[in-house]
Short mmCIF file of C-alpha atoms in Angstrom, two decimals:
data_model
loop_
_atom_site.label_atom_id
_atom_site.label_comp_id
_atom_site.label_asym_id
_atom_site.label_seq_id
_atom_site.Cartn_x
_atom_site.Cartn_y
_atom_site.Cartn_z
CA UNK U 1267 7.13 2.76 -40.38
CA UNK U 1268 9.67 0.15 -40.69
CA UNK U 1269 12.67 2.81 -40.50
CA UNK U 1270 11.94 4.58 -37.51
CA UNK U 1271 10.56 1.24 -35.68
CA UNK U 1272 6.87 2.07 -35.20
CA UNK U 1273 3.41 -0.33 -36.37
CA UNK U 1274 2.16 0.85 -39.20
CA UNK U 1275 -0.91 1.25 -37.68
CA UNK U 1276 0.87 3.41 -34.75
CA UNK U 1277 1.84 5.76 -37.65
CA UNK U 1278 -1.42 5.84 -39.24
CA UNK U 1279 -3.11 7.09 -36.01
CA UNK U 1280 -0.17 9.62 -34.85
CA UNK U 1281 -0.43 11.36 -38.44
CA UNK U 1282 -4.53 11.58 -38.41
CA UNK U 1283 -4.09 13.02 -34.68
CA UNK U 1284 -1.93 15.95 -35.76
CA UNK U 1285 -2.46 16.51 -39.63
CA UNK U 1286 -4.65 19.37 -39.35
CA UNK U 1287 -2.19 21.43 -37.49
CA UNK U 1288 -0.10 20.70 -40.67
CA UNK U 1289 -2.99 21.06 -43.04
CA UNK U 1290 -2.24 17.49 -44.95
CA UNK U 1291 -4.98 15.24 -45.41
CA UNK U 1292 -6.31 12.50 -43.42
CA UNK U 1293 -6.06 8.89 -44.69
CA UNK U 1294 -6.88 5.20 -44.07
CA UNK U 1295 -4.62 4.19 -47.09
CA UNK U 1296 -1.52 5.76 -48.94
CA UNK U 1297 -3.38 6.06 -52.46
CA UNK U 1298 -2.46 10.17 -53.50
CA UNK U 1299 -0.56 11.15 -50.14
CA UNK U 1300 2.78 12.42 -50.84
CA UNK U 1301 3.75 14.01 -47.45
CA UNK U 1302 3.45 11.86 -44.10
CA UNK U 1303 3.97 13.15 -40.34
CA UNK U 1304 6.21 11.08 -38.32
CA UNK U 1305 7.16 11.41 -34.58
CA UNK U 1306 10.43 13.23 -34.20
CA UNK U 1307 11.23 10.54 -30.65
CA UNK U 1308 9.02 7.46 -31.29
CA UNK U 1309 9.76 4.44 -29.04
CA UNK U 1310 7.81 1.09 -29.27
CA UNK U 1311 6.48 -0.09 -26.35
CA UNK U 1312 9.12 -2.47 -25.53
CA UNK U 1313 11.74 0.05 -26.05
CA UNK U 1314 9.32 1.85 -23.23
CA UNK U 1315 9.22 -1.36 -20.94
CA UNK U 1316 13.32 -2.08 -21.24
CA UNK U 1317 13.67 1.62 -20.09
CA UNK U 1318 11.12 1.13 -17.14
CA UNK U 1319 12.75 -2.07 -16.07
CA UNK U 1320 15.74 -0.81 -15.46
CA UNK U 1321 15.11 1.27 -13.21
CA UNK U 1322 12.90 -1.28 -10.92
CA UNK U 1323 13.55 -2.83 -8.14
CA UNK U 1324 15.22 -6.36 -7.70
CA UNK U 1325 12.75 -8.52 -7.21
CA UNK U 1326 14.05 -10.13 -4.08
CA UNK U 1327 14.30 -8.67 -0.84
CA UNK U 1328 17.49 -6.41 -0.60
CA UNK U 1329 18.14 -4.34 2.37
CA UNK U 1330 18.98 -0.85 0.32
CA UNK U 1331 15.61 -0.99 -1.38
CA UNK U 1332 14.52 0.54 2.34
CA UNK U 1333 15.24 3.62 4.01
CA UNK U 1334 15.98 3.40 7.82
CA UNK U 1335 13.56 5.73 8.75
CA UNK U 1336 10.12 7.17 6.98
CA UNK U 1337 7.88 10.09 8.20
CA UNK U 1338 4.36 8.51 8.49
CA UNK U 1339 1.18 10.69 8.43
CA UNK U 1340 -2.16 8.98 8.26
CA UNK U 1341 -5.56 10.49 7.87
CA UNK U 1342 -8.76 8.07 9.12
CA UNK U 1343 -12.00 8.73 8.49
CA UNK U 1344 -15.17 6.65 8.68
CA UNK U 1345 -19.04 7.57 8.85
CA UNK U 1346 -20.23 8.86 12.73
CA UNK U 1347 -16.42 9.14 14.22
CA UNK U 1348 -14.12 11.50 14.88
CA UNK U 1349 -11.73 12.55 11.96
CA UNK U 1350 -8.18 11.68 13.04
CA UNK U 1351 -4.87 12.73 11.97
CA UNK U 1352 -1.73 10.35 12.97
CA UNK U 1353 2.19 10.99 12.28
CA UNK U 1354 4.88 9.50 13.38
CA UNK U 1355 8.69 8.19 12.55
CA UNK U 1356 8.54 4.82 11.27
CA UNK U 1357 12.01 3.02 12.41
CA UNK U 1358 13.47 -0.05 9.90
CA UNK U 1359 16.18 -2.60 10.68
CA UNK U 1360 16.31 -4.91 7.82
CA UNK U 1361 18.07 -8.08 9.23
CA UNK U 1362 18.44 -11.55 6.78
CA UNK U 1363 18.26 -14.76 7.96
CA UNK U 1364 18.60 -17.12 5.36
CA UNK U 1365 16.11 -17.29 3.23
CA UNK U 1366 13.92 -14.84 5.14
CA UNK U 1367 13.84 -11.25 6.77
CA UNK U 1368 13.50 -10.00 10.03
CA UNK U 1369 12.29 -6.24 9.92
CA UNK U 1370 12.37 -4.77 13.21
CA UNK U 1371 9.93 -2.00 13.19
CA UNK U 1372 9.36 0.62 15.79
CA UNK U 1373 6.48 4.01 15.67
CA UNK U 1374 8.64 7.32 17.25
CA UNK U 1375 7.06 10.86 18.07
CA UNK U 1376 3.63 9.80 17.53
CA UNK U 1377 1.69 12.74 17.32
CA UNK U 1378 -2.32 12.61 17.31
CA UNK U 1379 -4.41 15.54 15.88
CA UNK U 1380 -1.52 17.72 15.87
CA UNK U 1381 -1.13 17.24 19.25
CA UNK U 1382 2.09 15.37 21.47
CA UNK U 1383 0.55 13.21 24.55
CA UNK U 1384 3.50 12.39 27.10
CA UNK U 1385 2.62 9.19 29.43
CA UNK U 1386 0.03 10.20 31.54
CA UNK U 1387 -2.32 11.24 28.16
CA UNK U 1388 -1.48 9.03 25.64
CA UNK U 1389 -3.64 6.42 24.86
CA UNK U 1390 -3.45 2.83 26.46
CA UNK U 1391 -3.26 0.93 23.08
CA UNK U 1392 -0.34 3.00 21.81
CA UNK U 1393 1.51 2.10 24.96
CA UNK U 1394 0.99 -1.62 24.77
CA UNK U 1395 2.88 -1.32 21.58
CA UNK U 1396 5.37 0.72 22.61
CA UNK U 1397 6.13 -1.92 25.66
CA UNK U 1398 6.77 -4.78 22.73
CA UNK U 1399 8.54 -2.78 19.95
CA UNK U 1400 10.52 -3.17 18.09
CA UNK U 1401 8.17 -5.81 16.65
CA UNK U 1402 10.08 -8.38 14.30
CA UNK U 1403 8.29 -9.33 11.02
CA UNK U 1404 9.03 -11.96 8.82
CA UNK U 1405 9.44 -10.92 5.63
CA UNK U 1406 9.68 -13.07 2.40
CA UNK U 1407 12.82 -12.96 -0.05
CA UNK U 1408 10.39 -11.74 -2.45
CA UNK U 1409 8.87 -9.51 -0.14
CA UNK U 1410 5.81 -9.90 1.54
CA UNK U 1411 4.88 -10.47 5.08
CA UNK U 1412 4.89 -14.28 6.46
CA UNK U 1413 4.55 -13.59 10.52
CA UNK U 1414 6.12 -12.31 13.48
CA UNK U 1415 9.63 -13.86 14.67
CA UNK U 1416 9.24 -15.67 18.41
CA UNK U 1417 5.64 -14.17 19.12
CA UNK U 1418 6.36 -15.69 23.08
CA UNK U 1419 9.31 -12.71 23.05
CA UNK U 1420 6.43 -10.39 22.43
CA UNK U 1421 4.18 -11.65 25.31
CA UNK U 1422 7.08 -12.15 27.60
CA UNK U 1423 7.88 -8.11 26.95
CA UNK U 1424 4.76 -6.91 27.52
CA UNK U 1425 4.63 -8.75 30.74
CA UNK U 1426 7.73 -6.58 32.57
CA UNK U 1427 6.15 -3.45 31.12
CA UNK U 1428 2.86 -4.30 32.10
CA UNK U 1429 2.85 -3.27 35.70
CA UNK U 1430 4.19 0.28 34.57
CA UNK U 1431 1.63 0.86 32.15
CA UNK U 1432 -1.12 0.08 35.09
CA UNK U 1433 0.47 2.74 37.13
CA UNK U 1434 -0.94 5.23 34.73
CA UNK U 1435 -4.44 2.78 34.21
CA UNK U 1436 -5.85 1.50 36.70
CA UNK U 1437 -9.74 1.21 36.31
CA UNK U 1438 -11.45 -1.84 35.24
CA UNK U 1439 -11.60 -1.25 31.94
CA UNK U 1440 -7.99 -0.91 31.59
CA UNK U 1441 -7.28 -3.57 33.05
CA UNK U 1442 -9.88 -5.92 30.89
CA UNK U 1443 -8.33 -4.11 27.93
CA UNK U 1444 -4.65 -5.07 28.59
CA UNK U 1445 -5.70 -9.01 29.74
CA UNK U 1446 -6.92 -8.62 26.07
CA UNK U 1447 -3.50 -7.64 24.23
CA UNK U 1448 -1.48 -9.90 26.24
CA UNK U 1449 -3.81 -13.02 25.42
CA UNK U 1450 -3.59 -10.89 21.79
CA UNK U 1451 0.30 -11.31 21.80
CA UNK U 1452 -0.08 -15.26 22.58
CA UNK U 1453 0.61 -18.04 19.94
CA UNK U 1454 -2.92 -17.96 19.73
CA UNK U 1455 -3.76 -15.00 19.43
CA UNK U 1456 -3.94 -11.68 16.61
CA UNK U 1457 -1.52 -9.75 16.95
CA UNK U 1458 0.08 -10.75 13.75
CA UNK U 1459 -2.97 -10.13 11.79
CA UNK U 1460 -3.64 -7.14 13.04
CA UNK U 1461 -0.06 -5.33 12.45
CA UNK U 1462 0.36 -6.84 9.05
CA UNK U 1463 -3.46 -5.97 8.30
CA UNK U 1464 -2.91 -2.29 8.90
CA UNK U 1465 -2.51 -0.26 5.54
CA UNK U 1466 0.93 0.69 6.62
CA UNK U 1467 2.46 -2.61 6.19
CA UNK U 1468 0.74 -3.82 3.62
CA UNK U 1469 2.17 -0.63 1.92
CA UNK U 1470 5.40 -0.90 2.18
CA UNK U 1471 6.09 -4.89 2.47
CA UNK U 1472 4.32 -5.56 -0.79
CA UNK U 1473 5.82 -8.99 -2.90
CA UNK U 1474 8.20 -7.47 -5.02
CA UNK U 1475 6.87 -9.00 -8.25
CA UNK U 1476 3.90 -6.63 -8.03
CA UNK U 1477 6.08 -3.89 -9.14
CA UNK U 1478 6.59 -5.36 -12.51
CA UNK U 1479 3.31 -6.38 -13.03
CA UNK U 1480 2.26 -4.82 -16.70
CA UNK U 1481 -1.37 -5.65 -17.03
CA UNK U 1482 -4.16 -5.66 -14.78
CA UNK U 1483 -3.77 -8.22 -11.90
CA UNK U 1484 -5.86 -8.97 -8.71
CA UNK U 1485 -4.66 -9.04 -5.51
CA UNK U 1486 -6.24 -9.57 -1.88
CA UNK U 1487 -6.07 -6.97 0.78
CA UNK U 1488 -7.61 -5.59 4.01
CA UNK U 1489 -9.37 -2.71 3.95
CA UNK U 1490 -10.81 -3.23 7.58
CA UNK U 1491 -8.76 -3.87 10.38
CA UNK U 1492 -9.30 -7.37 11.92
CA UNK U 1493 -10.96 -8.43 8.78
CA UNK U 1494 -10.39 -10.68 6.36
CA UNK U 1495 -8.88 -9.40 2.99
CA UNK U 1496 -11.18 -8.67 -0.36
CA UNK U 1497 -10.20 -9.30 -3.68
CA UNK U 1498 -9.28 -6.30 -5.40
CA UNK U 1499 -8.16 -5.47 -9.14
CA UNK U 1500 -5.37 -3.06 -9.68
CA UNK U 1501 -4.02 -1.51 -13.23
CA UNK U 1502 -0.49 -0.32 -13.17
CA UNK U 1503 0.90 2.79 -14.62
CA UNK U 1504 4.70 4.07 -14.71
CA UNK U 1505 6.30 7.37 -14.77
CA UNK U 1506 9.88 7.75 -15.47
CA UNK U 1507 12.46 11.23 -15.41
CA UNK U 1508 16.02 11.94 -14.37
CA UNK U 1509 16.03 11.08 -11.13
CA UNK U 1510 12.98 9.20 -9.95
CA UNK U 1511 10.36 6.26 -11.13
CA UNK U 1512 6.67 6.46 -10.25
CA UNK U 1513 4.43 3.30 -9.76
CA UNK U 1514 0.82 3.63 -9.65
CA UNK U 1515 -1.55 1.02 -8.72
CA UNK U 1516 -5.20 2.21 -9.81
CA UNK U 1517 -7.27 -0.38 -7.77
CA UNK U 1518 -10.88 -1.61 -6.91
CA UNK U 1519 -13.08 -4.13 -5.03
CA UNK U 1520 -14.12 -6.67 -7.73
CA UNK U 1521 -15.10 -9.40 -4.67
CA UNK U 1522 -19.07 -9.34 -3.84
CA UNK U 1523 -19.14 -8.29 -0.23
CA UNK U 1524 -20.90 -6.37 2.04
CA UNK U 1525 -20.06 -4.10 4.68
CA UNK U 1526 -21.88 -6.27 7.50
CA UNK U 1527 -19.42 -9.43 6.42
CA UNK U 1528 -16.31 -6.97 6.76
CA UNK U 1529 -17.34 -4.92 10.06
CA UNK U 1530 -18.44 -8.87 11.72
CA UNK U 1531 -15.56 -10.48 10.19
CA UNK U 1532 -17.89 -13.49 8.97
CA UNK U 1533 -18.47 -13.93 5.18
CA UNK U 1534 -21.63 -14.98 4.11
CA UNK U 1535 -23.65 -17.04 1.39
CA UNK U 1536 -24.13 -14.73 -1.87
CA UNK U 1537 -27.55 -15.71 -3.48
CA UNK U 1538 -26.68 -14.90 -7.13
CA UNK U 1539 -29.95 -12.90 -7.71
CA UNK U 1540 -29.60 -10.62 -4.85
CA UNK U 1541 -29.78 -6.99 -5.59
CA UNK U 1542 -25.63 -5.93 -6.42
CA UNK U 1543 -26.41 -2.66 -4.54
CA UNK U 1544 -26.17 -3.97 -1.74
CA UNK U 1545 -22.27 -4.72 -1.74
CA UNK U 1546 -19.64 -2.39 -1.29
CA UNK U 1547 -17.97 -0.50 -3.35
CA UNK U 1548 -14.03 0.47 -2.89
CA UNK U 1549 -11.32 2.09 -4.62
CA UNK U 1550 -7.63 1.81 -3.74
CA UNK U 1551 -4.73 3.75 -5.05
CA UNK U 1552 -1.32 2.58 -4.48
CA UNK U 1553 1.69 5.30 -5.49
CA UNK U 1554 5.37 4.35 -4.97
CA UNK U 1555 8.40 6.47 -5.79
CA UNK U 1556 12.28 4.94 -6.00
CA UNK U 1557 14.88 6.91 -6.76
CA UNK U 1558 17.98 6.17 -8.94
CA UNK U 1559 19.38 3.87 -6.47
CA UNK U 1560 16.31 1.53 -6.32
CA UNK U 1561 15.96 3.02 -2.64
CA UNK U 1562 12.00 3.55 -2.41
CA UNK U 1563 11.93 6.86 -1.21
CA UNK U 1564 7.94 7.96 -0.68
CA UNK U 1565 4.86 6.02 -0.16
CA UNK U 1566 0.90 7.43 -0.73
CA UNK U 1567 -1.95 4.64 -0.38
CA UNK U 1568 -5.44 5.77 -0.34
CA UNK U 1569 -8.48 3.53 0.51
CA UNK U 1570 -12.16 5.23 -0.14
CA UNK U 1571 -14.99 2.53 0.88
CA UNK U 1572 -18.65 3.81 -0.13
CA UNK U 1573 -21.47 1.62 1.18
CA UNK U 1574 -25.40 2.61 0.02
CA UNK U 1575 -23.99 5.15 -2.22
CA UNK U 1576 -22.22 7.09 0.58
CA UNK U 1577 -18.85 7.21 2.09
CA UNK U 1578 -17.99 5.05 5.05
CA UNK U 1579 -14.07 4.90 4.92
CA UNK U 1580 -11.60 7.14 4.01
CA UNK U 1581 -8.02 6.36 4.79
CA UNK U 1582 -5.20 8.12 3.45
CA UNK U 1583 -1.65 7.10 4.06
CA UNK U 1584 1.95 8.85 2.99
CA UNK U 1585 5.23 8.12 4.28
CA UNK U 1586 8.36 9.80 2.89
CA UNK U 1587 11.87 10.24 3.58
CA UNK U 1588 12.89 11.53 7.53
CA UNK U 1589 15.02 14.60 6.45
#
């Protein structure tokens, strides 16, 4: 065991796993045994780790982690609504500013159950953020997002393109809706939370340090839009070959909650002999793929949410590289 660098007990375990294809005996000890099976490539689990790590990213915030440009397609389902299917071209500008970020993000050719709406049939909401984008997010030098940059800009932005977007809208409920987004858009208001909520930036603007994480680890997220964010236990797993590295983050809700508290935004006082059943249940799955340069090339993140046994929420996420 010594000579080839492997725990004795590693070697004791690979030779009882594959001695009967050999027929040799099985031990526990070395009394009588004259003839051993060793593996041919064995490498300790440090010798495992130093290979993984270097092929990680940094973990600060460096501009070529980041392509300019992913293709986004989303997948939403919940319980008593409408399936929908979302793609679109997510745009990146990567700007630093001391010891911060600025990501200017922009959605392009959004396309909604397979289907292209020009002006006149695309949805109000989509335009509102189309009148303030690109939308500048502060990211942390360790990755991570900390707000948006001059959230006055935004409001003052939305007011010039305002009076176009009521040319197309111009009952009352429009209207109520877009005195909403602009009061949204104020200092005030939550607009941050809401784009830095959504599953597509807390995807790919993860804290850096996450990625070499090697045990289990909990970490807070929203799984509801305009929620507030559940603790949530992930186990990492990595897969490494010529050209690419695969990070998996097998996660699930470990916070007591219930689907009332998430849907009303309002958490609530647990009574510790109330029936568990009653709280959700969640499982998130995180998958990232960089390539040889560190660039992170493709993103999958899938969120199922079963309440009473059944499923409420399924969201499925994947963005990749725009070739």
């Amino acid at each position: 065991a010594e000579k080839i660098g492997i725990q004795e007990e590693k070697l004791l375990q690979f030779h009882n796993s594959n001695c009967r294809d050999f027929n040799l005996p099985w031990f526990n000890n070395l009394t009588g045994v004259q003839k051993i099976i060793i593996p041919k490539n064995y490498k300790s689990p440090e010798q495992i780790w130093d290979e993984i790590s270097e092929r990680l990213p940094p973990k600060s915030m460096l501009k070529e982690i980041y392509e300019e440009k992913y293709l986004v397609k989303e997948i939403f389902e919940q319980m008593g609504e409408e399936k929908m299917q979302y793609e679109y071209l997510f745009e990146l500008n990567l700007k630093q500013e001391k010891e911060i970020w600025i990501a200017e993000t922009k959605k392009l050719r959004y396309i909604t159950n397979q289907e292209t709406p020009d002006k006149k049939t695309s949805s109000i909401a989509l335009l509102c953020i189309e009148a303030v984008s690109p939308i500048p997010v502060i990211i942390s030098n360790i990755g991570g997002t900390l707000g948006i940059l001059n959230p006055e800009d935004s409001e003052k932005k939305f007011k010039n393109k305002r009076k176009e977007i009521e040319g197309f809208y111009t009952d009352d409920i429009s209207k109520k809706y877009l005195d909403d987004f602009q009061k949204e858009l104020s200092v005030d208001g939550n607009f941050y939370q809401q784009i830095c909520s959504s599953l597509l930036f807390q995807s790919i603007f993860p804290s850096l340090e996450l990625f070499w994480k090697r045990k289990k680890f909990a970490r807070k997220l929203f799984i509801i839009l305009n929620s507030f964010p559940v603790e949530c236990e992930f186990t990492p797993h990595f897969q490494i070959d010529d050209e690419n590295i695969v990070i998996n983050f097998f996660g699930k809700i470990i916070e007591k909650c219930t689907l009332s508290e998430l849907l009303q935004n309002i958490r609530e006082e647990k009574d510790e002999d109330e029936n568990p059943e009653k709280y959700i249940d969640g499982q998130i799955n995180l998958s990232y793929i960089f390539n040889s340069n560190k660039k992170l090339i493709n993103i999958e993140a899938t969120v199922f949410l079963w309440n009473d046994n059944e499923l409420y929420l399924y969201h499925q996420l994947k963005m990749s590289q725009n070739e």
